[in-house]
Coordinates of C-alpha atoms in Angstrom, one line a residue:
X1 CA 0.0 0.0 0.0
X2 CA 2.9 2.3 0.6
X3 CA 4.6 1.6 -2.7
X4 CA 4.4 4.1 -5.6
X5 CA 4.0 2.8 -9.2
X6 CA 5.0 5.3 -11.8
X7 CA 2.1 5.6 -14.3
X8 CA 4.4 5.4 -17.3
X9 CA 1.8 3.8 -19.6
X10 CA -0.6 6.7 -19.0
X11 CA 2.1 9.3 -19.4
X12 CA 3.3 7.7 -22.6
X13 CA -0.2 7.6 -24.0
X14 CA -0.6 11.3 -23.2
X15 CA 2.7 12.2 -24.9
X16 CA 1.8 10.1 -27.9
X17 CA -1.8 10.9 -28.5
X18 CA -3.2 13.7 -26.3
X19 CA -0.4 16.2 -26.2
X20 CA 2.0 15.0 -28.9
X21 CA 5.7 15.2 -28.1
X22 CA 6.4 14.6 -31.7
X23 CA 5.2 18.1 -32.5
X24 CA 7.9 19.5 -30.2
X25 CA 10.6 17.2 -31.6
X26 CA 9.9 18.7 -35.0
X27 CA 11.3 22.0 -33.9
X28 CA 15.1 22.2 -34.5
X29 CA 15.7 23.5 -31.0
X30 CA 13.9 20.5 -29.4
X31 CA 15.0 17.8 -31.9
X32 CA 16.8 15.9 -29.1
X33 CA 13.4 15.1 -27.5
X34 CA 12.7 12.1 -29.7
X35 CA 10.4 9.4 -28.5
X36 CA 13.0 6.8 -27.6
X37 CA 15.2 9.2 -25.7
X38 CA 12.3 10.5 -23.7
X39 CA 10.9 7.0 -23.0
X40 CA 14.2 6.0 -21.5
X41 CA 14.5 9.2 -19.5
X42 CA 11.0 8.8 -18.0
X43 CA 11.6 5.1 -17.2
X44 CA 14.7 6.1 -15.2
X45 CA 12.9 9.0 -13.6
X46 CA 10.1 6.7 -12.6
X47 CA 12.5 4.2 -11.1
X48 CA 14.3 7.0 -9.2
X49 CA 11.1 8.4 -7.9
X50 CA 9.8 5.1 -6.7
X51 CA 13.0 3.7 -5.2
X52 CA 14.8 6.8 -3.9
X53 CA 12.2 9.5 -3.2
X54 CA 8.9 7.7 -2.4
X55 CA 10.3 6.0 0.7
X56 CA 11.0 9.4 2.3
X57 CA 7.4 10.5 2.0
X58 CA 6.0 9.0 5.3
X59 CA 9.3 9.8 7.1
X60 CA 9.0 13.4 6.2
X61 CA 5.4 13.6 7.3
X62 CA 6.3 12.1 10.7
X63 CA 9.5 13.9 11.4
X64 CA 8.9 17.2 9.6
X65 CA 11.3 20.2 9.4
X66 CA 12.9 21.4 12.7
X67 CA 14.5 24.7 13.6
X68 CA 17.7 23.9 15.4
X69 CA 20.3 26.5 16.5
X70 CA 19.0 29.0 14.0
X71 CA 18.9 26.7 11.0
X72 CA 16.3 24.3 9.5
X73 CA 17.1 20.6 9.8
X74 CA 15.3 18.1 7.6
X75 CA 15.2 14.3 8.0
X76 CA 18.5 12.5 7.2
X77 CA 16.7 10.5 4.5
X78 CA 15.9 13.8 2.7
X79 CA 19.6 14.8 2.7
X80 CA 20.5 11.4 1.2
X81 CA 17.8 11.5 -1.4
X82 CA 18.5 15.1 -2.4
X83 CA 22.2 14.4 -2.8
X84 CA 21.3 11.6 -5.2
X85 CA 18.8 13.9 -7.0
X86 CA 21.6 16.4 -7.6
X87 CA 24.1 13.8 -8.6
X88 CA 21.7 12.2 -11.1
X89 CA 21.0 15.6 -12.7
X90 CA 17.2 15.6 -12.4
X91 CA 17.1 19.3 -11.7
X92 CA 18.8 20.1 -15.0
X93 CA 16.2 18.5 -17.4
X94 CA 14.4 21.6 -18.7
X95 CA 17.1 24.3 -18.4
X96 CA 19.3 25.6 -21.2
X97 CA 22.4 23.7 -22.1
X98 CA 24.3 27.0 -21.9
X99 CA 24.0 26.9 -18.2
X100 CA 24.5 23.2 -17.7
X101 CA 20.9 22.1 -18.3
X102 CA 19.6 19.1 -20.3
X103 CA 17.8 21.3 -22.9
X104 CA 14.7 19.1 -22.9
X105 CA 11.2 20.6 -23.4
X106 CA 9.2 21.8 -20.5
X107 CA 6.7 19.1 -21.4
X108 CA 9.3 16.4 -20.6
X109 CA 10.3 18.1 -17.4
X110 CA 6.7 18.3 -16.4
X111 CA 6.4 14.5 -16.7
X112 CA 9.5 14.1 -14.6
X113 CA 8.1 16.6 -12.0
X114 CA 4.9 14.6 -11.8
X115 CA 6.8 11.5 -10.9
X116 CA 8.8 13.2 -8.2
X117 CA 5.8 15.1 -6.8
X118 CA 3.7 11.9 -6.6
X119 CA 6.6 10.2 -4.8
X120 CA 6.9 13.0 -2.2
X121 CA 5.2 16.4 -2.5
X122 CA 7.1 18.0 0.4
X123 CA 10.5 17.0 -1.2
X124 CA 9.4 18.3 -4.6
X125 CA 8.8 21.8 -3.4
X126 CA 12.5 22.7 -3.0
X127 CA 13.3 21.8 -6.7
X128 CA 10.0 23.5 -7.8
X129 CA 11.1 26.9 -6.4
X130 CA 14.7 26.4 -7.6
X131 CA 13.5 25.7 -11.1
X132 CA 11.3 28.8 -11.0
X133 CA 14.2 31.0 -9.8
X134 CA 16.4 29.7 -12.6
X135 CA 13.6 30.4 -15.1
X136 CA 13.3 34.0 -13.8
X137 CA 17.1 34.7 -13.9
X138 CA 17.4 33.1 -17.3
X139 CA 14.9 35.6 -18.7
X140 CA 15.6 38.7 -16.6
X141 CA 19.1 38.4 -15.1
X142 CA 22.2 40.1 -16.6
X143 CA 24.8 38.1 -18.4
X144 CA 27.0 38.4 -15.3
X145 CA 24.2 37.3 -13.0
X146 CA 23.4 34.3 -15.2
X147 CA 27.1 33.3 -15.2
X148 CA 27.6 33.6 -11.5
X149 CA 24.3 32.2 -10.1
X150 CA 22.8 29.8 -12.6
X151 CA 25.3 26.9 -13.1
X152 CA 25.0 25.7 -9.5
X153 CA 21.3 26.5 -9.3
X154 CA 20.6 24.5 -12.4
X155 CA 22.3 21.4 -10.9
X156 CA 20.5 22.0 -7.5
X157 CA 23.8 22.4 -5.6
X158 CA 22.3 25.8 -4.7
X159 CA 18.6 26.2 -4.2
X160 CA 16.3 29.2 -4.9
X161 CA 13.3 30.8 -3.2
X162 CA 10.5 33.3 -4.0
X163 CA 10.1 36.0 -1.3
X164 CA 6.9 37.9 -1.9
X165 CA 4.5 37.7 1.1
X166 CA 4.7 39.9 4.2
X167 CA 2.4 39.9 7.2
X168 CA 0.3 42.8 5.8
X169 CA 0.9 41.9 2.1
X170 CA -0.5 38.6 0.9
X171 CA -2.4 38.6 -2.3
X172 CA -2.1 42.4 -2.4
X173 CA 1.6 42.7 -3.2
X174 CA 1.2 46.4 -3.7
X175 CA 1.4 46.6 0.1
X176 CA 4.9 45.2 0.3
X177 CA 7.1 47.4 2.7
X178 CA 10.5 45.6 2.7
X179 CA 13.0 48.3 1.7
X180 CA 16.2 48.3 -0.3
X181 CA 18.8 50.9 0.3
X182 CA 21.5 51.5 -2.4
X183 CA 25.2 51.4 -1.2
X184 CA 28.2 52.8 -2.9
X185 CA 29.5 49.6 -4.5
X186 CA 26.5 49.3 -6.8
X187 CA 24.9 46.8 -4.4
X188 CA 21.9 47.2 -2.0
X189 CA 21.0 46.4 1.5
X190 CA 17.6 44.8 2.3
X191 CA 15.6 45.4 5.4
X192 CA 12.3 43.7 6.2
X193 CA 10.5 40.4 6.9
X194 CA 8.9 37.9 4.6
X195 CA 6.6 35.1 5.5
X196 CA 5.5 31.7 3.9
X197 CA 8.9 31.3 2.3
X198 CA 9.1 27.7 1.0
X199 CA 12.5 26.1 1.7
X200 CA 13.7 29.5 3.0
X201 CA 16.3 27.6 4.9
X202 CA 17.3 23.9 5.0
X203 CA 20.3 21.7 5.3
X204 CA 20.1 20.0 1.8
X205 CA 22.4 22.5 0.2
X206 CA 25.1 25.0 1.3
X207 CA 23.6 28.0 -0.4
X208 CA 20.1 29.4 -0.8
X209 CA 19.5 32.2 -3.4
X210 CA 16.6 34.3 -2.3
X211 CA 14.7 36.3 -4.9
X212 CA 13.2 39.2 -2.8
X213 CA 10.7 41.9 -3.7
X214 CA 11.5 45.2 -2.0
X215 CA 11.1 49.0 -2.5
X216 CA 13.8 51.5 -3.3
X217 CA 13.7 54.9 -1.6
X218 CA 12.2 56.6 -4.7
X219 CA 9.7 53.9 -5.4
X220 CA 6.2 54.9 -6.4
X221 CA 3.3 53.4 -4.4
X222 CA 1.7 50.1 -5.3
X223 CA 3.0 47.3 -7.5
X224 CA 4.7 49.8 -9.9
X225 CA 7.2 50.6 -7.1
X226 CA 8.5 47.1 -6.4
X227 CA 12.0 45.9 -7.4
X228 CA 13.5 42.5 -7.5
X229 CA 16.8 41.5 -5.7
X230 CA 19.1 38.5 -5.4
X231 CA 19.9 38.0 -1.7
X232 CA 22.1 35.0 -1.0
X233 CA 22.2 33.1 2.3
X234 CA 26.0 33.2 2.1
X235 CA 28.3 35.7 0.4
X236 CA 30.1 34.5 -2.7
X237 CA 33.7 35.4 -3.5
X238 CA 35.1 36.4 -6.9
X239 CA 36.2 32.8 -7.3
X240 CA 32.8 31.5 -6.6
X241 CA 33.7 30.2 -3.2
X242 CA 31.1 30.6 -0.4
X243 CA 32.0 33.0 2.3
X244 CA 30.5 34.4 5.4
X245 CA 26.8 34.4 6.2
X246 CA 24.7 37.3 4.8
X247 CA 22.4 39.2 7.2
X248 CA 19.6 36.8 6.5
X249 CA 17.9 34.8 9.3
X250 CA 15.1 32.3 9.6
X251 CA 13.0 33.5 12.5
X252 CA 10.6 30.5 12.7
X253 CA 9.0 27.8 10.7
X254 CA 5.2 27.3 10.4
X255 CA 3.4 24.2 11.9
X256 CA 1.1 23.2 9.1
X257 CA -1.7 20.8 8.2
X258 CA 0.4 19.0 5.7
X259 CA 3.7 19.0 3.7
X260 CA 5.4 18.8 7.1
X261 CA 8.9 18.3 5.7
X262 CA 8.7 21.4 3.4
X263 CA 10.0 24.2 5.6
X264 CA 7.7 27.2 5.4
X265 CA 9.9 30.0 6.9
X266 CA 9.6 33.4 8.3
X267 CA 12.7 35.2 7.0
X268 CA 14.2 38.4 8.5
X269 CA 16.5 40.5 6.3
X270 CA 18.8 43.1 7.9
X271 CA 18.1 42.4 11.5
X272 CA 21.9 42.5 12.2
X273 CA 21.8 46.3 11.5
X274 CA 23.7 46.7 8.3
X275 CA 21.2 45.1 6.1
X276 CA 21.3 42.0 3.9
X277 CA 23.6 42.4 0.9
X278 CA 21.7 42.2 -2.4
X279 CA 21.9 42.9 -6.1
X280 CA 19.2 44.3 -8.3
X281 CA 17.7 42.2 -11.1
X282 CA 17.0 44.2 -14.2
X283 CA 15.6 47.7 -14.0
X284 CA 14.4 49.4 -10.8
X285 CA 10.6 49.2 -10.1
X286 CA 10.2 46.3 -12.6
X287 CA 10.1 43.5 -10.0
X288 CA 6.4 42.5 -10.3
X289 CA 6.7 41.9 -14.1
X290 CA 9.9 39.9 -13.5
X291 CA 8.4 37.9 -10.6
X292 CA 5.4 36.9 -12.7
X293 CA 7.8 34.9 -14.9
X294 CA 8.5 32.8 -11.8
X295 CA 5.0 32.8 -10.5
X296 CA 3.5 31.5 -13.8
X297 CA 6.1 28.7 -13.9
X298 CA 5.2 27.9 -10.3
X299 CA 1.5 28.0 -11.0
X300 CA 1.8 25.2 -13.5
X301 CA 4.0 23.3 -11.0
X302 CA 1.3 23.7 -8.3
X303 CA -1.4 22.5 -10.7
X304 CA 0.7 19.5 -11.3
X305 CA 0.7 18.9 -7.5
X306 CA -3.0 18.4 -7.6
X307 CA -2.5 15.7 -10.3
X308 CA 0.4 14.1 -8.6
X309 CA -1.0 13.8 -5.1
X310 CA -4.3 12.5 -6.4
X311 CA -2.4 9.9 -8.5
X312 CA -0.6 8.7 -5.3
X313 CA -3.8 8.7 -3.2
X314 CA -5.9 6.9 -5.9
X315 CA -3.2 4.2 -6.3
X316 CA -3.5 3.6 -2.6
X317 CA -7.3 3.4 -2.8
X318 CA -7.2 1.0 -5.8
X319 CA -4.8 -1.4 -4.0
X320 CA -6.9 -1.3 -0.8
X321 CA -10.1 -1.9 -2.8
X322 CA -8.7 -5.0 -4.3
X323 CA -7.5 -6.4 -1.0
X324 CA -10.3 -5.4 1.4
X325 CA -13.2 -7.8 1.5
X326 CA -16.6 -6.6 2.8
X327 CA -20.1 -7.7 1.9
X328 CA -21.3 -9.8 -0.9
X329 CA -21.2 -8.5 -4.5
X330 CA -24.2 -8.9 -6.7
X331 CA -24.3 -12.3 -8.3
X332 CA -22.0 -14.1 -5.8
X333 CA -23.1 -17.0 -3.6
X334 CA -24.5 -16.4 -0.1
X335 CA -21.8 -16.2 2.5
X336 CA -19.2 -14.7 0.1
X337 CA -17.0 -11.9 1.2
X338 CA -16.2 -9.9 -1.9
X339 CA -13.4 -7.4 -2.4
X340 CA -14.9 -4.0 -2.2
X341 CA -13.8 -3.2 -5.7
X342 CA -16.6 -5.5 -6.9
X343 CA -19.3 -3.2 -5.6
X344 CA -20.6 -0.7 -8.2
X345 CA -20.3 2.4 -6.1
X346 CA -16.7 1.7 -5.2
X347 CA -15.9 1.1 -8.9
X348 CA -17.7 4.4 -9.7
X349 CA -15.6 6.3 -7.2
X350 CA -12.3 4.8 -8.4
X351 CA -13.1 5.1 -12.1
X352 CA -14.3 8.7 -11.9
X353 CA -11.2 9.6 -10.0
X354 CA -8.9 7.8 -12.5
X355 CA -10.7 9.4 -15.4
X356 CA -10.3 12.9 -13.9
X357 CA -6.6 12.1 -13.3
X358 CA -6.3 11.4 -17.0
X359 CA -7.9 14.8 -17.7
X360 CA -5.7 16.7 -15.2
X361 CA -2.6 15.2 -16.8
X362 CA -3.8 16.1 -20.3
X363 CA -4.4 19.7 -19.2
X364 CA -1.1 20.3 -17.4
X365 CA 0.8 18.7 -20.2
X366 CA -1.0 20.7 -22.8
X367 CA -0.1 23.8 -20.8
X368 CA 3.6 22.9 -20.9
X369 CA 3.4 22.0 -24.6
X370 CA 2.0 25.4 -25.3
X371 CA 4.8 27.1 -23.4
X372 CA 7.4 25.1 -25.3
X373 CA 6.0 26.2 -28.6
X374 CA 5.6 29.8 -27.4
X375 CA 9.4 29.8 -27.0
X376 CA 10.5 27.5 -29.8
X377 CA 8.0 27.5 -32.7
X378 CA 9.6 28.7 -35.9
X379 CA 6.9 31.2 -36.9
X380 CA 6.3 34.4 -34.9
X381 CA 2.5 34.1 -35.3
X382 CA 2.6 30.5 -34.0
X383 CA 4.6 31.6 -31.0
X384 CA 2.1 34.3 -30.2
X385 CA -0.9 31.9 -30.6
X386 CA 0.8 29.4 -28.3
X387 CA 1.6 32.0 -25.7
X388 CA -2.0 33.1 -25.7
X389 CA -3.0 29.4 -25.2
X390 CA -0.6 29.0 -22.3
X391 CA -1.9 32.2 -20.8
X392 CA -5.4 30.8 -20.9
X393 CA -4.5 27.3 -19.6
X394 CA -2.4 28.4 -16.7
X395 CA -5.2 29.5 -14.4
X396 CA -7.2 26.4 -15.4
X397 CA -4.2 24.1 -14.6
X398 CA -3.5 25.8 -11.3
X399 CA -7.1 26.1 -10.0
X400 CA -9.0 23.2 -11.5
X401 CA -6.3 20.6 -10.9
X402 CA -5.6 21.7 -7.3
X403 CA -9.4 21.7 -6.5
X404 CA -9.6 18.2 -7.9
X405 CA -6.5 17.2 -6.0
X406 CA -8.3 17.9 -2.8
X407 CA -11.6 16.3 -4.0
X408 CA -9.9 13.1 -5.3
X409 CA -7.7 12.6 -2.3
X410 CA -10.8 12.9 -0.2
X411 CA -12.6 10.3 -2.4
X412 CA -9.5 8.0 -2.1
X413 CA -9.7 8.3 1.7
X414 CA -13.4 7.5 1.5
X415 CA -12.7 4.2 -0.2
X416 CA -10.7 3.2 2.9
X417 CA -13.7 3.8 5.1
X418 CA -12.7 4.3 8.7
X419 CA -9.2 3.1 8.0
X420 CA -8.7 6.1 5.7
X421 CA -9.0 8.3 8.8
X422 CA -6.2 6.4 10.5
X423 CA -2.7 7.8 9.7
X424 CA -1.1 4.4 9.4
X425 CA -2.8 3.7 6.1
X426 CA -1.0 6.8 4.6
X427 CA -3.9 8.2 2.5
X428 CA -4.7 10.8 5.2
X429 CA -1.3 12.3 4.5
X430 CA -2.1 12.9 0.8
X431 CA -5.4 14.5 1.8
X432 CA -3.6 16.9 4.2
X433 CA -0.8 17.6 1.7
X434 CA -3.2 18.4 -1.1
X435 CA -5.1 21.1 0.8
X436 CA -2.4 23.8 0.5
X437 CA -2.3 23.7 -3.3
X438 CA -5.6 25.6 -3.9
X439 CA -4.2 28.4 -1.6
X440 CA -0.6 29.2 -2.5
X441 CA 0.7 30.7 -5.7
X442 CA -2.4 32.8 -6.1
X443 CA -5.6 31.4 -4.5
X444 CA -8.0 29.7 -6.8
X445 CA -10.5 32.5 -6.5
X446 CA -7.8 34.8 -7.9
X447 CA -7.1 32.4 -10.7
X448 CA -10.8 32.6 -11.6
X449 CA -10.7 36.4 -11.5
X450 CA -7.6 36.3 -13.7
X451 CA -9.4 34.0 -16.2
X452 CA -12.5 36.2 -16.5
X453 CA -10.9 39.6 -16.1
X454 CA -7.7 39.2 -18.1
X455 CA -7.9 36.0 -20.3
X456 CA -11.5 36.1 -21.7
X457 CA -11.0 39.5 -23.3
X458 CA -7.8 38.4 -25.1
X459 CA -7.9 38.4 -28.9
X460 CA -10.9 40.8 -28.7
X461 CA -12.8 38.2 -26.7
X462 CA -12.2 35.4 -29.2
X463 CA -9.5 33.4 -27.5
X464 CA -11.8 30.9 -25.8
X465 CA -13.7 30.3 -29.0
X466 CA -10.5 29.8 -31.0
X467 CA -9.2 27.2 -28.5
X468 CA -12.5 25.3 -28.2
X469 CA -13.0 25.4 -32.0
X470 CA -9.5 23.9 -32.5
X471 CA -10.2 21.1 -30.0
X472 CA -13.5 20.2 -31.6
X473 CA -12.0 20.3 -35.1
X474 CA -9.5 17.6 -33.9
X475 CA -12.5 15.3 -33.3
X476 CA -13.9 15.5 -36.8
X477 CA -14.6 12.1 -38.5
X478 CA -13.8 10.2 -35.3
X479 CA -13.5 6.4 -35.8
X480 CA -16.7 4.5 -35.2
X481 CA -15.3 2.8 -32.0
X482 CA -15.1 6.2 -30.2
X483 CA -17.6 8.3 -32.3
X484 CA -20.1 8.3 -29.4
X485 CA -17.7 10.4 -27.3
X486 CA -17.7 13.4 -29.6
X487 CA -21.3 14.9 -29.5
X488 CA -21.2 15.5 -25.7
X489 CA -17.9 17.3 -26.0
X490 CA -19.2 19.5 -28.8
X491 CA -22.3 20.3 -26.8
X492 CA -20.2 21.2 -23.7
X493 CA -17.8 23.3 -25.8
X494 CA -20.8 25.2 -27.2
X495 CA -21.9 25.9 -23.7
X496 CA -18.4 27.1 -22.6
X497 CA -18.2 29.3 -25.6
X498 CA -21.6 30.9 -25.0
X499 CA -20.9 31.4 -21.3
X500 CA -17.7 33.2 -22.1
X501 CA -19.5 35.6 -24.4
X502 CA -22.2 36.2 -21.7
X503 CA -19.5 37.0 -19.0
X504 CA -17.8 39.4 -21.4
X505 CA -21.1 41.2 -21.9
X506 CA -21.7 41.8 -18.2
X507 CA -20.4 45.3 -18.3
X508 CA -23.0 47.2 -16.2
X509 CA -21.6 45.8 -13.0
X510 CA -18.2 43.9 -13.0
X511 CA -19.3 42.1 -9.9
X512 CA -21.7 40.0 -12.0
X513 CA -18.9 38.5 -14.0
X514 CA -16.7 38.1 -11.0
X515 CA -19.5 36.3 -9.1
X516 CA -19.6 33.7 -11.9
X517 CA -15.8 33.4 -12.3
X518 CA -15.2 30.3 -10.2
X519 CA -18.0 28.2 -11.6
X520 CA -17.0 29.3 -15.1
X521 CA -13.4 28.2 -14.5
X522 CA -14.6 24.8 -13.6
X523 CA -16.8 24.7 -16.7
X524 CA -14.0 25.7 -19.1
X525 CA -11.3 23.5 -17.5
X526 CA -13.6 20.4 -17.5
X527 CA -14.5 21.0 -21.1
X528 CA -10.9 21.6 -22.3
X529 CA -9.5 18.7 -20.4
X530 CA -12.2 16.3 -21.5
X531 CA -11.7 17.3 -25.1
X532 CA -8.0 16.6 -24.8
X533 CA -8.7 13.1 -23.4
X534 CA -11.2 12.4 -26.2
X535 CA -8.7 13.7 -28.7
X536 CA -6.3 11.2 -27.4
X537 CA -8.4 8.1 -27.9
X538 CA -9.6 9.4 -31.3
X539 CA -5.9 9.9 -32.3
X540 CA -5.0 6.4 -31.0
X541 CA -7.8 4.8 -32.8
X542 CA -6.8 6.5 -36.0
X543 CA -3.2 5.4 -35.5
X544 CA -4.3 1.8 -35.0
X545 CA -6.4 1.9 -38.1
X546 CA -3.4 3.2 -40.1
X547 CA -1.4 0.2 -39.0
X548 CA 0.7 1.9 -36.3
X549 CA 1.6 0.0 -33.2
X550 CA -0.8 0.9 -30.3
X551 CA -1.0 -1.0 -27.0
X552 CA -4.5 -2.5 -27.4
X553 CA -5.0 -3.1 -23.6
X554 CA -4.0 0.4 -22.7
X555 CA -6.2 1.9 -25.4
X556 CA -9.2 -0.2 -24.2
X557 CA -8.6 1.0 -20.6
X558 CA -8.2 4.6 -21.8
X559 CA -11.3 4.5 -23.9
X560 CA -13.4 3.1 -21.0
X561 CA -12.1 5.9 -18.8
X562 CA -12.9 8.5 -21.4
X563 CA -16.5 7.2 -21.5
X564 CA -16.6 7.6 -17.7
X565 CA -15.3 11.2 -18.1
X566 CA -17.8 12.0 -20.9
X567 CA -20.9 10.3 -19.4
X568 CA -20.4 11.0 -15.6
X569 CA -18.2 14.1 -15.2
X570 CA -18.7 16.3 -18.3
X571 CA -22.5 16.6 -17.8
X572 CA -21.8 18.5 -14.5
X573 CA -20.8 21.6 -16.5
X574 CA -24.4 22.0 -17.6
X575 CA -25.5 22.2 -14.0
X576 CA -23.0 25.0 -13.4
X577 CA -24.3 27.3 -16.1
X578 CA -27.0 28.8 -13.9
X579 CA -24.3 29.7 -11.3
X580 CA -22.2 31.4 -13.9
X581 CA -25.2 33.4 -15.1
X582 CA -26.6 34.3 -11.6
X583 CA -24.9 37.6 -11.2
X584 CA -23.9 39.2 -7.9
X585 CA -27.2 40.6 -6.5
X586 CA -27.8 37.6 -4.2
X587 CA -24.2 37.9 -2.8
X588 CA -24.8 41.5 -1.7
X589 CA -28.4 41.3 -0.6
X590 CA -29.4 42.7 2.7
X591 CA -28.8 40.3 5.6
X592 CA -26.0 38.3 3.9
X593 CA -22.6 38.1 5.7
X594 CA -21.1 40.4 3.1
X595 CA -23.7 43.1 3.5

């Protein structure tokens, strides 16, 4: 029950048929990502995740992170696993070869991250933030900064953090008050406190490179007055050697519902009096724009957490349902004790969960695929179209997948019955771990506001229609074996397209559109993800008809789950339409808590 089985068959199916890796390998910059190479890479990543990282999951939950003598200490098993992670080069997969990276597409790195996150979500958070920091500095750092900081961050020898939140500045980053004072050598000194800093301190690596938002003395108010700074835990000499400690201190670590071994730190900068040495990234007052590069990378990574934790929890539930006997299944002799998987409602629970995991994977991978093409497609128009697609999919990936992560880990726990509520079975940890994902990296309500307020108006309000029309077009002339899956997708896509137009038309009071934002996000995400799954089985059936080699057993299983998705999950979007259209009057009526 504790073992983790890498879902390599499902990942391979997704990369072959739902979100084609071959499309990326056709671009010269990504030609190394051929199918055989990626298959071998993912097989090894799965083995590493299952054998090296997964055994640390329960240990980390029990022991957690501890603050000892002013520094954070993680379980010894984490230090061993992380050293092997760095030695094997898993952190380098998606980064440019110029900085020591593997040069693989983000799509491939996303599959690797899924495996590692399923194995141990708390462990995966350190690499997630480091990858985001590398991504930011790759795009916004100077040549000198990239040369000095990136090589050892790419390998994971040094880790990175994101320092945004302060006690008075959570989602409203315009309220940030940490200050940066210029000094004569071209550097800066940072003063202030940051909270909720993931892996703000730890003993896995010698150096932590903090990316900190702060205000210069001449900063205008609000988000337009925020600058971004590199603040290392330890000073670095001209030869690259680590020197004395910077004026950076971990004040405390939070005691949390889940992800116990991911240290969530309160960080103090400049408490020693002279300030924490820092260097400016890019231009003054441009910090929010730069930080969004990291935040959007992290939002896809957090969406992936919903998928990955649900995968681990549902694996546990499937194994338990096969082993646990209780009651007599329909059609069995009196006195029989049947495995609970034989009961229709347990099968419904497991198959709906598994079908939605397929959909979550397709959505997250499609998001990564779009980001790859936005950077590497040969035509400028195609890069722009793919960037717009990625912009649309990011709030869907983050919000829908993390909401489902909580729901599906809860369903997995339910399969265990009372034993699910007992920590020894392990599934309760996944439920606790999953709950943070809808909150951090922009709450899911903010993702819905972003979708309705910023993404629906793109392309003169036509982006959603373009994306849905493209997905539906891929289903034309579906083979007979799966043709029944197409009409419900077309009908749901029509609804999602109509609702988008109605939200855009709610101009008299913006609160009306915002009141429908969260249900609409679920509608659009469900439709897009279901269309991707159906596109996959349609493409696989076409490939089989053309004489290509397709695993018949896997295709049969995926088609059965696609039917569950289309018949049992997709219809729910029609029930959400009234909530999308309801407007805000009821929310502000006299006598409501908000009034």
